[in-house]
Amino acid sequence: MAIHAKHGPFDAAFIVGDVFEKRETLSDDERAFLDGSSQMPMPTYFFFGTHIPADVQARIPTDQRGPVELAPNLNYLGSAGVVRVHGVRVVFCGGIWDQKDNTDWHAREPPKEDTDDWQAWQPLDTPEASCDALRELLCHPALTLGEARAPPPPTDPGSLQQARAFQYAQAAFEFQCERDAPTLAARPPVDVLLTNAWPLGMDALSEAPKPEACSTWGRAPIARLAESCRARYHMACAPAVDEHGAFFEREPYEHPPFAALPPPDVLPITRFVSLARAANSAKRRWFTALRILPRAELAGAPRPSPLTASPLWMVPAAPAPAPRAVPKRHMPAEVPEGGRRRRRKVQAVDPDQCWFCLSNPSLEKHLIVSVGTECYVALPKGQLPVSSEATTPVPGGGHVLIVPIVHTPSIYAAESSAALRREMRAWRDVLAKCYAAFDAVPVSWQVVRRGTRAGHTQTQVVPLAAEHAAAFDAFMTEALQREHGAWESDAVAATWEKEDASFTPQDRQDYCYMEIGDRKRLLLLRSERFNLQFPRETLAAFLDMSGRADWRAC
C-alpha cells in the first residue's frame, strides 16, 4: 500500500512466485485477504508458483477464460496461460522444473487457430505436469515459432557426405522458413512474460552484477518459453537460495529476426528482471514499476544501449574430445564380391539436376506438402488416382511421395540414417490414419535398383479402398510370379524395416518393398532385369486404369 501511495497510482500489480506459504492451513493474513477484510489497493494478479493451498484451489473454476476474482482486487490467473489484462497481453507459467530436463524443447508444435485467452487451471506440482502445460501453452498463436528448424552444422568439416547432407537440410530449412512466414507475421505480440524460474542462459553475455551461483538457476523449458514469447518484459523470481531471494536486472537483449520476414517496426527486445522475496529483511529489491507504452509509439525507436544478443540456451561448453583418425575404407555396399569395384554402366543424376533435391533451383516447390527434419512429402507430377472421380476413395486422389531430404539412392545407403527411416515410417503411419477416415488403406512401395539413373529414392503411397486390399494383394502376387518370381517369406518381410535385422548390405542394394494395408511384401532383386514401374503398373491394371500406368500420361 505504501508503494502504491508513494510511487503510484498503478493500474495493476503482478506477483511472481508463491503467494501462499507452504503449509496445510492458511495464515490469518492470508484468510483476511481471501475474505475481503484486507484488500490490495489496486487490481492484483498472481499465478501458480510451485503450490497452491487446497482451500484456494477449491475456489477456482476449471472452465473459465480470464482471471478469477478470489477476493476484491485479488485475481488468480491460473497455472499457465495467455491473458489480456488492462489491454496488456500477459503470458505466465508456473510449475516445478527439473534441472536435468532432457526434453527436446527445440521441437515445434503446430499452432492453434484460437488467439483468445487460454489458461491451464490444474496444479503444476510435478515436472511432468509442468511440461505438459507448457507444451499446450506453446501451441498458442502468440508463441508459435513456425515449423522450420535450423539443421546442426556438420560434426566433421572434412566430410563431403556431411557437407552435402547439411546443404540439403539447409535448403529444406530455408524453404520451410518461407512457408512459416505468414504464420509468424500474424503473431499477436506479447507484452509481459511472468515465470517462477529463470530461463537457461539468462546470466550469459551480461556485464551486470550477478547473484552468486546464478549460472545454475536456468531451466531449459523456461528458455523455450522466453524464446517463443519475445516479450517486451520478462519478470521472474530466482529459486529459493535463501529466505531473502535475489534481485538481478540484466541488459536488454535482442531476439534474432524471423527468416523470410521484413524487419519489424518494433524491435524484438526483451528486458529481464528477477525479483527478490517480498519485503525481505536484507532489503533486496523485490518490486519494480513498468510503464508499458502502446506498440505504435515504439515504432522506429532506436536500439537501447547497452544491448546484448539473446543469451537463451547458452551454457558453458564442455571441452570437445580429440578427434580420432579413422582410416578411409569402402562401404560393403560399394564393393562386389571378388574385391574389384563394379563398373558403373549408368551415371546417376547429380543433386543439382535431381527432381527431388530441395537445393535444385528447378524443383517444382508448389507440389511440396510438408517438410520435416529428414524427409518431405510431396504430390507426384502424375498421380495414379483421378482426383475428380467419385470412385477415388480419398478426396483429391491422396497419392503422395515421401522423399528423403538427403540425396540418396536408398534409405539404407551410407548417406541415410536411422532417423530418416523413422521419420519416413512415421509419415506412412500418419497417412494410414488419414486414409482410414475414408475407409481406405495405403499401398506403398520402394524400389531400389543400383546402377540406374534413379539416384534419389522415394516411397510412393496410394490409397486403396480397404475392401479391395486382400484382392489386390492376391493380384499383385500373381503378377509377380509371372514376371519376377515369388515374394520372400512373410517372416523375412516382417523384419525388413527392423534396424537389427540380419540382412547384408548386398541384400539392401536392390529390392522392392511393398505394404498393402498391414500386409508386408519383399522381393530381393537378384536378377539383372526389373521394371521399376512394376508396382504402379500392376496397381493401375488392378484398378482398370492402365491408361494411367505411366505418370507422364496423367
Short mmCIF file of N, CA and C in Angstrom, two decimals, residues 408-517:
data_model
loop_
_atom_site.label_atom_id
_atom_site.label_comp_id
_atom_site.label_asym_id
_atom_site.label_seq_id
_atom_site.Cartn_x
_atom_site.Cartn_y
_atom_site.Cartn_z
N THR A 408 20.04 -39.51 -51.82
CA THR A 408 20.49 -40.87 -51.53
C THR A 408 19.72 -41.86 -52.39
N PRO A 409 20.40 -42.90 -52.90
CA PRO A 409 19.71 -43.88 -53.75
C PRO A 409 18.87 -44.87 -52.97
N SER A 410 19.06 -44.92 -51.64
CA SER A 410 18.34 -45.90 -50.83
C SER A 410 18.30 -45.41 -49.39
N ILE A 411 17.24 -45.76 -48.67
CA ILE A 411 17.17 -45.38 -47.26
C ILE A 411 18.13 -46.21 -46.42
N TYR A 412 18.79 -47.19 -47.05
CA TYR A 412 19.80 -47.99 -46.34
C TYR A 412 21.21 -47.70 -46.83
N ALA A 413 21.37 -46.70 -47.68
CA ALA A 413 22.70 -46.34 -48.18
C ALA A 413 23.47 -45.60 -47.10
N ALA A 414 24.75 -45.38 -47.37
CA ALA A 414 25.62 -44.73 -46.38
C ALA A 414 25.16 -43.31 -46.06
N GLU A 415 24.54 -42.63 -47.04
CA GLU A 415 24.09 -41.25 -46.82
C GLU A 415 22.87 -41.17 -45.91
N SER A 416 22.17 -42.28 -45.74
CA SER A 416 20.93 -42.29 -44.98
C SER A 416 21.20 -42.58 -43.51
N SER A 417 20.14 -42.59 -42.71
CA SER A 417 20.29 -42.76 -41.26
C SER A 417 19.04 -43.41 -40.70
N ALA A 418 19.18 -43.90 -39.46
CA ALA A 418 18.02 -44.46 -38.76
C ALA A 418 16.96 -43.39 -38.53
N ALA A 419 17.40 -42.15 -38.29
CA ALA A 419 16.44 -41.06 -38.08
C ALA A 419 15.58 -40.84 -39.33
N LEU A 420 16.19 -40.93 -40.51
CA LEU A 420 15.44 -40.81 -41.76
C LEU A 420 14.41 -41.93 -41.87
N ARG A 421 14.83 -43.15 -41.58
CA ARG A 421 13.91 -44.28 -41.71
C ARG A 421 12.75 -44.16 -40.72
N ARG A 422 13.03 -43.67 -39.50
CA ARG A 422 11.96 -43.49 -38.51
C ARG A 422 10.96 -42.43 -38.97
N GLU A 423 11.47 -41.33 -39.52
CA GLU A 423 10.57 -40.25 -39.93
C GLU A 423 9.72 -40.67 -41.12
N MET A 424 10.30 -41.42 -42.06
CA MET A 424 9.52 -41.89 -43.19
C MET A 424 8.45 -42.89 -42.73
N ARG A 425 8.79 -43.72 -41.77
CA ARG A 425 7.81 -44.65 -41.20
C ARG A 425 6.68 -43.88 -40.51
N ALA A 426 7.05 -42.83 -39.81
CA ALA A 426 6.04 -42.02 -39.11
C ALA A 426 5.07 -41.39 -40.11
N TRP A 427 5.58 -40.95 -41.25
CA TRP A 427 4.70 -40.36 -42.25
C TRP A 427 3.74 -41.41 -42.81
N ARG A 428 4.23 -42.62 -43.04
CA ARG A 428 3.34 -43.67 -43.53
C ARG A 428 2.25 -43.98 -42.51
N ASP A 429 2.61 -43.96 -41.23
CA ASP A 429 1.60 -44.21 -40.19
C ASP A 429 0.55 -43.10 -40.18
N VAL A 430 0.99 -41.85 -40.35
CA VAL A 430 0.04 -40.73 -40.38
C VAL A 430 -0.89 -40.85 -41.59
N LEU A 431 -0.32 -41.20 -42.74
CA LEU A 431 -1.15 -41.35 -43.94
C LEU A 431 -2.15 -42.49 -43.78
N ALA A 432 -1.74 -43.57 -43.10
CA ALA A 432 -2.66 -44.68 -42.87
C ALA A 432 -3.87 -44.22 -42.06
N LYS A 433 -3.62 -43.38 -41.04
CA LYS A 433 -4.73 -42.86 -40.24
C LYS A 433 -5.63 -41.94 -41.08
N CYS A 434 -5.00 -41.15 -41.93
CA CYS A 434 -5.77 -40.26 -42.80
C CYS A 434 -6.66 -41.08 -43.74
N TYR A 435 -6.07 -42.07 -44.41
CA TYR A 435 -6.84 -42.88 -45.35
C TYR A 435 -7.95 -43.65 -44.64
N ALA A 436 -7.68 -44.09 -43.41
CA ALA A 436 -8.68 -44.87 -42.67
C ALA A 436 -9.97 -44.07 -42.47
N ALA A 437 -9.85 -42.76 -42.39
CA ALA A 437 -11.05 -41.92 -42.24
C ALA A 437 -11.96 -42.01 -43.46
N PHE A 438 -11.42 -42.50 -44.58
CA PHE A 438 -12.21 -42.65 -45.81
C PHE A 438 -12.35 -44.13 -46.19
N ASP A 439 -12.20 -45.02 -45.18
CA ASP A 439 -12.33 -46.47 -45.39
C ASP A 439 -11.34 -46.95 -46.45
N ALA A 440 -10.12 -46.44 -46.38
CA ALA A 440 -9.08 -46.83 -47.32
C ALA A 440 -7.82 -47.22 -46.56
N VAL A 441 -6.94 -47.95 -47.25
CA VAL A 441 -5.65 -48.34 -46.68
C VAL A 441 -4.56 -47.87 -47.64
N PRO A 442 -3.34 -47.66 -47.14
CA PRO A 442 -2.26 -47.25 -48.03
C PRO A 442 -1.62 -48.44 -48.75
N VAL A 443 -1.34 -48.25 -50.00
CA VAL A 443 -0.46 -49.14 -50.76
C VAL A 443 0.83 -48.35 -50.98
N SER A 444 1.92 -48.82 -50.40
CA SER A 444 3.19 -48.08 -50.51
C SER A 444 4.25 -48.99 -51.10
N TRP A 445 5.21 -48.37 -51.77
CA TRP A 445 6.31 -49.17 -52.32
C TRP A 445 7.58 -48.35 -52.44
N GLN A 446 8.69 -49.06 -52.27
CA GLN A 446 10.03 -48.55 -52.52
C GLN A 446 10.70 -49.53 -53.48
N VAL A 447 11.26 -49.02 -54.55
CA VAL A 447 12.03 -49.85 -55.47
C VAL A 447 13.43 -49.25 -55.55
N VAL A 448 14.42 -50.02 -55.18
CA VAL A 448 15.82 -49.57 -55.20
C VAL A 448 16.59 -50.46 -56.15
N ARG A 449 17.18 -49.84 -57.13
CA ARG A 449 17.97 -50.57 -58.12
C ARG A 449 19.23 -49.79 -58.38
N ARG A 450 20.36 -50.27 -57.87
CA ARG A 450 21.63 -49.59 -58.13
C ARG A 450 22.00 -49.72 -59.60
N GLY A 451 22.87 -48.82 -60.05
CA GLY A 451 23.29 -48.86 -61.44
C GLY A 451 22.29 -48.25 -62.40
N THR A 452 21.31 -47.51 -61.86
CA THR A 452 20.36 -46.80 -62.72
C THR A 452 20.52 -45.30 -62.49
N ARG A 453 19.79 -44.50 -63.22
CA ARG A 453 19.84 -43.05 -63.04
C ARG A 453 19.00 -42.59 -61.86
N ALA A 454 18.30 -43.52 -61.22
CA ALA A 454 17.45 -43.17 -60.07
C ALA A 454 18.33 -42.99 -58.84
N GLY A 455 18.90 -41.81 -58.70
CA GLY A 455 19.84 -41.56 -57.61
C GLY A 455 19.20 -41.03 -56.34
N HIS A 456 17.89 -40.77 -56.35
CA HIS A 456 17.21 -40.20 -55.18
C HIS A 456 15.97 -41.04 -54.92
N THR A 457 16.03 -41.86 -53.90
CA THR A 457 14.92 -42.77 -53.62
C THR A 457 13.71 -42.03 -53.09
N GLN A 458 12.57 -42.67 -53.16
CA GLN A 458 11.34 -42.15 -52.56
C GLN A 458 10.39 -43.31 -52.32
N THR A 459 9.45 -43.08 -51.43
CA THR A 459 8.37 -44.05 -51.18
C THR A 459 7.08 -43.47 -51.75
N GLN A 460 6.41 -44.25 -52.56
CA GLN A 460 5.13 -43.83 -53.11
C GLN A 460 4.01 -44.42 -52.26
N VAL A 461 2.98 -43.63 -52.01
CA VAL A 461 1.85 -44.07 -51.20
C VAL A 461 0.56 -43.70 -51.92
N VAL A 462 -0.29 -44.71 -52.14
CA VAL A 462 -1.55 -44.52 -52.86
C VAL A 462 -2.67 -45.13 -52.02
N PRO A 463 -3.79 -44.43 -51.83
CA PRO A 463 -4.90 -45.03 -51.08
C PRO A 463 -5.67 -46.04 -51.93
N LEU A 464 -6.11 -47.10 -51.27
CA LEU A 464 -6.91 -48.14 -51.91
C LEU A 464 -8.07 -48.46 -50.99
N ALA A 465 -9.27 -48.59 -51.54
CA ALA A 465 -10.42 -48.95 -50.71
C ALA A 465 -10.10 -50.19 -49.90
N ALA A 466 -10.35 -50.14 -48.60
CA ALA A 466 -9.98 -51.24 -47.70
C ALA A 466 -10.59 -52.56 -48.14
N GLU A 467 -11.77 -52.52 -48.72
CA GLU A 467 -12.44 -53.77 -49.12
C GLU A 467 -11.71 -54.46 -50.27
N HIS A 468 -10.82 -53.74 -50.97
CA HIS A 468 -10.10 -54.32 -52.10
C HIS A 468 -8.68 -54.74 -51.74
N ALA A 469 -8.24 -54.54 -50.51
CA ALA A 469 -6.84 -54.79 -50.15
C ALA A 469 -6.45 -56.25 -50.36
N ALA A 470 -7.25 -57.17 -49.87
CA ALA A 470 -6.92 -58.59 -50.00
C ALA A 470 -6.88 -59.01 -51.46
N ALA A 471 -7.84 -58.53 -52.26
CA ALA A 471 -7.88 -58.89 -53.67
C ALA A 471 -6.66 -58.35 -54.41
N PHE A 472 -6.26 -57.11 -54.09
CA PHE A 472 -5.09 -56.56 -54.76
C PHE A 472 -3.82 -57.30 -54.35
N ASP A 473 -3.72 -57.71 -53.10
CA ASP A 473 -2.56 -58.48 -52.64
C ASP A 473 -2.43 -59.76 -53.47
N ALA A 474 -3.54 -60.46 -53.68
CA ALA A 474 -3.50 -61.68 -54.48
C ALA A 474 -3.17 -61.37 -55.94
N PHE A 475 -3.73 -60.28 -56.47
CA PHE A 475 -3.47 -59.86 -57.84
C PHE A 475 -1.99 -59.53 -58.02
N MET A 476 -1.42 -58.84 -57.06
CA MET A 476 -0.01 -58.46 -57.12
C MET A 476 0.89 -59.69 -57.07
N THR A 477 0.56 -60.62 -56.20
CA THR A 477 1.36 -61.84 -56.06
C THR A 477 1.36 -62.65 -57.35
N GLU A 478 0.20 -62.75 -57.98
CA GLU A 478 0.10 -63.49 -59.24
C GLU A 478 0.90 -62.81 -60.34
N ALA A 479 0.83 -61.49 -60.42
CA ALA A 479 1.59 -60.76 -61.44
C ALA A 479 3.09 -60.91 -61.21
N LEU A 480 3.49 -60.88 -59.95
CA LEU A 480 4.92 -61.02 -59.63
C LEU A 480 5.42 -62.39 -60.05
N GLN A 481 4.65 -63.42 -59.78
CA GLN A 481 5.07 -64.78 -60.13
C GLN A 481 5.23 -64.94 -61.63
N ARG A 482 4.41 -64.25 -62.40
CA ARG A 482 4.52 -64.35 -63.86
C ARG A 482 5.78 -63.69 -64.38
N GLU A 483 6.21 -62.60 -63.75
CA GLU A 483 7.31 -61.81 -64.31
C GLU A 483 8.62 -61.91 -63.55
N HIS A 484 8.56 -62.05 -62.21
CA HIS A 484 9.80 -61.93 -61.44
C HIS A 484 9.98 -63.02 -60.38
N GLY A 485 9.06 -63.91 -60.21
CA GLY A 485 9.22 -64.93 -59.18
C GLY A 485 8.33 -64.66 -57.98
N ALA A 486 8.73 -65.20 -56.83
CA ALA A 486 7.88 -65.13 -55.64
C ALA A 486 8.43 -64.13 -54.63
N TRP A 487 7.51 -63.63 -53.78
CA TRP A 487 7.92 -62.79 -52.65
C TRP A 487 8.80 -63.60 -51.71
N GLU A 488 9.60 -62.88 -50.93
CA GLU A 488 10.25 -63.52 -49.79
C GLU A 488 9.16 -63.94 -48.79
N SER A 489 9.53 -64.80 -47.86
CA SER A 489 8.55 -65.29 -46.89
C SER A 489 8.01 -64.14 -46.05
N ASP A 490 6.83 -64.35 -45.47
CA ASP A 490 6.23 -63.33 -44.60
C ASP A 490 7.15 -62.99 -43.44
N ALA A 491 7.83 -64.00 -42.90
CA ALA A 491 8.72 -63.77 -41.75
C ALA A 491 9.88 -62.86 -42.14
N VAL A 492 10.44 -63.05 -43.33
CA VAL A 492 11.54 -62.20 -43.80
C VAL A 492 11.03 -60.78 -44.04
N ALA A 493 9.89 -60.65 -44.69
CA ALA A 493 9.34 -59.32 -44.98
C ALA A 493 9.02 -58.56 -43.70
N ALA A 494 8.58 -59.27 -42.67
CA ALA A 494 8.19 -58.62 -41.41
C ALA A 494 9.38 -57.98 -40.71
N THR A 495 10.60 -58.47 -40.98
CA THR A 495 11.79 -57.93 -40.30
C THR A 495 12.57 -56.95 -41.17
N TRP A 496 12.11 -56.68 -42.38
CA TRP A 496 12.88 -55.86 -43.32
C TRP A 496 13.22 -54.48 -42.77
N GLU A 497 12.28 -53.84 -42.10
CA GLU A 497 12.50 -52.47 -41.62
C GLU A 497 13.10 -52.41 -40.23
N LYS A 498 13.36 -53.51 -39.60
CA LYS A 498 13.95 -53.50 -38.26
C LYS A 498 15.43 -53.16 -38.37
N GLU A 499 15.89 -52.27 -37.49
CA GLU A 499 17.28 -51.82 -37.54
C GLU A 499 18.26 -52.96 -37.23
N ASP A 500 17.82 -53.94 -36.44
CA ASP A 500 18.72 -55.04 -36.06
C ASP A 500 18.50 -56.29 -36.91
N ALA A 501 17.82 -56.15 -38.05
CA ALA A 501 17.57 -57.30 -38.92
C ALA A 501 18.89 -57.81 -39.51
N SER A 502 18.93 -59.11 -39.78
CA SER A 502 20.19 -59.74 -40.23
C SER A 502 20.30 -59.75 -41.75
N PHE A 503 20.08 -58.61 -42.38
CA PHE A 503 20.26 -58.51 -43.82
C PHE A 503 21.67 -57.99 -44.11
N THR A 504 22.26 -58.46 -45.20
CA THR A 504 23.59 -57.99 -45.58
C THR A 504 23.47 -56.70 -46.39
N PRO A 505 24.55 -55.95 -46.49
CA PRO A 505 24.50 -54.76 -47.36
C PRO A 505 24.12 -55.09 -48.79
N GLN A 506 24.55 -56.28 -49.28
CA GLN A 506 24.19 -56.68 -50.63
C GLN A 506 22.68 -56.89 -50.77
N ASP A 507 22.04 -57.43 -49.70
CA ASP A 507 20.59 -57.62 -49.73
C ASP A 507 19.87 -56.29 -49.91
N ARG A 508 20.39 -55.25 -49.25
CA ARG A 508 19.69 -53.96 -49.25
C ARG A 508 20.09 -53.08 -50.45
N GLN A 509 20.94 -53.60 -51.33
CA GLN A 509 21.31 -52.82 -52.51
C GLN A 509 20.17 -52.73 -53.51
N ASP A 510 19.49 -53.84 -53.75
CA ASP A 510 18.46 -53.91 -54.79
C ASP A 510 17.26 -54.67 -54.24
N TYR A 511 16.12 -53.98 -54.18
CA TYR A 511 14.94 -54.63 -53.61
C TYR A 511 13.69 -53.89 -54.03
N CYS A 512 12.58 -54.57 -53.85
CA CYS A 512 11.25 -53.97 -53.99
C CYS A 512 10.49 -54.31 -52.71
N TYR A 513 10.12 -53.28 -51.96
CA TYR A 513 9.39 -53.49 -50.71
C TYR A 513 8.04 -52.79 -50.80
N MET A 514 6.98 -53.55 -50.48
CA MET A 514 5.63 -53.01 -50.57
C MET A 514 4.88 -53.27 -49.27
N GLU A 515 3.92 -52.39 -48.99
CA GLU A 515 2.95 -52.63 -47.93
C GLU A 515 1.57 -52.38 -48.52
N ILE A 516 0.70 -53.36 -48.35
CA ILE A 516 -0.69 -53.27 -48.80
C ILE A 516 -1.55 -53.34 -47.56
N GLY A 517 -1.91 -52.18 -47.02
CA GLY A 517 -2.54 -52.17 -45.70
C GLY A 517 -1.53 -52.66 -44.68
#
